[in-house]
Amino acid sequence: MDISIQHSFLPQTDPEASLAFYRDVLGFEILNDVGYGEMRWITVAPKGQSTPSVVLCPPAADPGITEDEKRVIAEMMAKGTYATLVLSTPDLDSTFDRIQATGAEVIQEPVDQPYGVRDCAFRDPAGNHVRINQAG
């Protein structure tokens, strides 16, 4: 079987703030930017890559989601427990320093985890947990 990851979806509540974080802070490129009414889907990926990509999407855009479910999603996003993106870099410490210097919200400074990974973590403007591992 030959399967690969094409897109992953992360919710965003402010398209411009999310775009600024992924484009200007993380250095991702915009692959697509689609609007429909008040909603906007922005596809981004690390420079020079088209897949896998991340689609920054309106939360709860599915018409089948109830108002109670929308409320729960909003609450989880506000706490940073709704979605996570894990990235990797060959130089974790300098990447951390560069991202922190932009004013991004730090969740965890670089640390060697007991399970063998060195990583750090930030929150994006929508509250998504963005974890970065040391590539090895």
CSV table of C-alpha atoms in Angstrom, one decimal:
chain,number,residue,atom,x,y,z
A,1,MET,CA,0.0,0.0,0.0
A,2,ASP,CA,1.3,3.5,-0.9
A,3,ILE,CA,-0.3,6.2,1.3
A,4,SER,CA,1.0,9.6,2.1
A,5,ILE,CA,-0.3,12.6,4.1
A,6,GLN,CA,-1.7,15.3,1.9
A,7,HIS,CA,-3.3,17.9,4.2
A,8,SER,CA,-4.0,18.2,7.9
A,9,PHE,CA,-6.5,20.7,9.2
A,10,LEU,CA,-6.0,23.2,12.1
A,11,PRO,CA,-8.7,25.5,13.2
A,12,GLN,CA,-8.1,29.3,13.1
A,13,THR,CA,-10.3,32.0,14.5
A,14,ASP,CA,-8.5,35.0,13.0
A,15,PRO,CA,-7.2,34.3,9.4
A,16,GLU,CA,-4.8,37.2,9.4
A,17,ALA,CA,-3.3,36.4,12.8
A,18,SER,CA,-2.9,32.7,11.8
A,19,LEU,CA,-1.4,33.7,8.5
A,20,ALA,CA,1.1,36.0,10.1
A,21,PHE,CA,2.1,33.2,12.6
A,22,TYR,CA,2.6,30.5,10.0
A,23,ARG,CA,4.0,32.7,7.2
A,24,ASP,CA,6.0,35.3,9.1
A,25,VAL,CA,7.0,33.5,12.3
A,26,LEU,CA,7.4,29.9,11.1
A,27,GLY,CA,8.4,30.8,7.5
A,28,PHE,CA,5.7,28.7,5.8
A,29,GLU,CA,4.5,29.5,2.3
A,30,ILE,CA,0.9,30.1,1.3
A,31,LEU,CA,-0.3,27.4,-1.1
A,32,ASN,CA,-3.9,28.4,-1.3
A,33,ASP,CA,-6.2,31.0,0.2
A,34,VAL,CA,-9.9,30.4,-0.3
A,35,GLY,CA,-12.8,32.5,1.1
A,36,TYR,CA,-16.5,31.7,1.3
A,37,GLY,CA,-18.6,34.3,2.9
A,38,GLU,CA,-17.1,35.2,6.3
A,39,MET,CA,-15.0,32.0,6.3
A,40,ARG,CA,-11.5,31.5,5.0
A,41,TRP,CA,-9.3,28.4,4.4
A,42,ILE,CA,-5.6,29.1,4.1
A,43,THR,CA,-3.3,26.2,3.0
A,44,VAL,CA,0.4,26.6,4.1
A,45,ALA,CA,3.5,24.4,4.1
A,46,PRO,CA,7.2,24.7,4.9
A,47,LYS,CA,9.0,26.6,2.1
A,48,GLY,CA,9.7,24.4,-0.9
A,49,GLN,CA,7.1,21.8,0.1
A,50,SER,CA,3.6,21.3,-1.1
A,51,THR,CA,2.8,18.2,0.9
A,52,PRO,CA,2.0,17.6,3.5
A,53,SER,CA,0.4,20.9,4.1
A,54,VAL,CA,-1.7,22.4,6.8
A,55,VAL,CA,-5.1,23.9,6.1
A,56,LEU,CA,-6.0,26.7,8.5
A,57,CYS,CA,-9.7,26.5,8.6
A,58,PRO,CA,-12.7,28.0,10.3
A,59,PRO,CA,-13.6,25.9,13.4
A,60,ALA,CA,-16.9,24.1,13.3
A,61,ALA,CA,-17.6,25.0,9.7
A,62,ASP,CA,-19.4,21.7,9.2
A,63,PRO,CA,-23.2,22.5,9.1
A,64,GLY,CA,-23.8,19.2,11.0
A,65,ILE,CA,-22.1,20.5,14.2
A,66,THR,CA,-24.5,21.6,16.9
A,67,GLU,CA,-24.3,24.8,18.9
A,68,ASP,CA,-23.3,22.8,21.9
A,69,GLU,CA,-20.5,21.2,19.9
A,70,LYS,CA,-19.4,24.6,18.6
A,71,ARG,CA,-19.2,25.9,22.2
A,72,VAL,CA,-17.1,22.9,23.3
A,73,ILE,CA,-14.7,23.4,20.4
A,74,ALA,CA,-14.3,27.1,21.2
A,75,GLU,CA,-13.7,26.3,24.9
A,76,MET,CA,-11.1,23.6,24.0
A,77,MET,CA,-9.4,26.0,21.5
A,78,ALA,CA,-9.2,28.7,24.2
A,79,LYS,CA,-7.4,26.2,26.5
A,80,GLY,CA,-5.1,24.9,23.8
A,81,THR,CA,-6.4,21.4,24.0
A,82,TYR,CA,-8.3,21.1,20.7
A,83,ALA,CA,-5.5,20.6,18.1
A,84,THR,CA,-1.8,19.9,17.9
A,85,LEU,CA,0.8,20.2,15.2
A,86,VAL,CA,4.2,18.6,15.6
A,87,LEU,CA,7.1,20.0,13.5
A,88,SER,CA,10.8,19.2,13.4
A,89,THR,CA,14.0,21.2,12.9
A,90,PRO,CA,17.7,20.3,12.7
A,91,ASP,CA,18.5,23.2,15.2
A,92,LEU,CA,15.9,23.3,17.9
A,93,ASP,CA,17.6,25.9,20.1
A,94,SER,CA,18.1,28.6,17.4
A,95,THR,CA,14.6,27.9,16.1
A,96,PHE,CA,13.1,28.3,19.6
A,97,ASP,CA,15.1,31.6,20.1
A,98,ARG,CA,13.9,33.0,16.7
A,99,ILE,CA,10.2,32.1,17.3
A,100,GLN,CA,10.3,33.3,20.9
A,101,ALA,CA,11.8,36.7,19.8
A,102,THR,CA,8.6,37.3,17.7
A,103,GLY,CA,6.5,37.3,20.9
A,104,ALA,CA,4.9,33.9,20.2
A,105,GLU,CA,3.3,32.3,23.3
A,106,VAL,CA,5.8,29.8,24.7
A,107,ILE,CA,4.3,26.7,26.3
A,108,GLN,CA,7.6,24.9,26.9
A,109,GLU,CA,11.2,25.9,26.4
A,110,PRO,CA,13.6,23.3,24.8
A,111,VAL,CA,14.0,20.3,27.0
A,112,ASP,CA,15.2,16.7,26.7
A,113,GLN,CA,12.2,14.5,27.3
A,114,PRO,CA,12.5,11.2,29.2
A,115,TYR,CA,11.2,9.4,26.2
A,116,GLY,CA,14.2,10.4,24.1
A,117,VAL,CA,13.0,13.5,22.2
A,118,ARG,CA,14.3,17.1,22.6
A,119,ASP,CA,11.5,19.5,22.0
A,120,CYS,CA,9.7,22.8,22.7
A,121,ALA,CA,6.2,24.1,22.3
A,122,PHE,CA,4.3,27.3,21.4
A,123,ARG,CA,0.6,28.2,20.9
A,124,ASP,CA,-0.5,29.7,17.6
A,125,PRO,CA,-3.0,32.7,17.6
A,126,ALA,CA,-6.0,30.3,17.7
A,127,GLY,CA,-4.6,28.4,20.7
A,128,ASN,CA,-3.4,25.4,18.8
A,129,HIS,CA,-0.5,23.5,20.4
A,130,VAL,CA,2.6,23.7,18.1
A,131,ARG,CA,5.3,21.4,19.2
A,132,ILE,CA,8.8,21.4,17.6
A,133,ASN,CA,11.1,18.4,17.8
A,134,GLN,CA,14.9,18.3,17.3
A,135,ALA,CA,15.4,16.4,14.1
A,136,GLY,CA,17.9,13.7,14.5
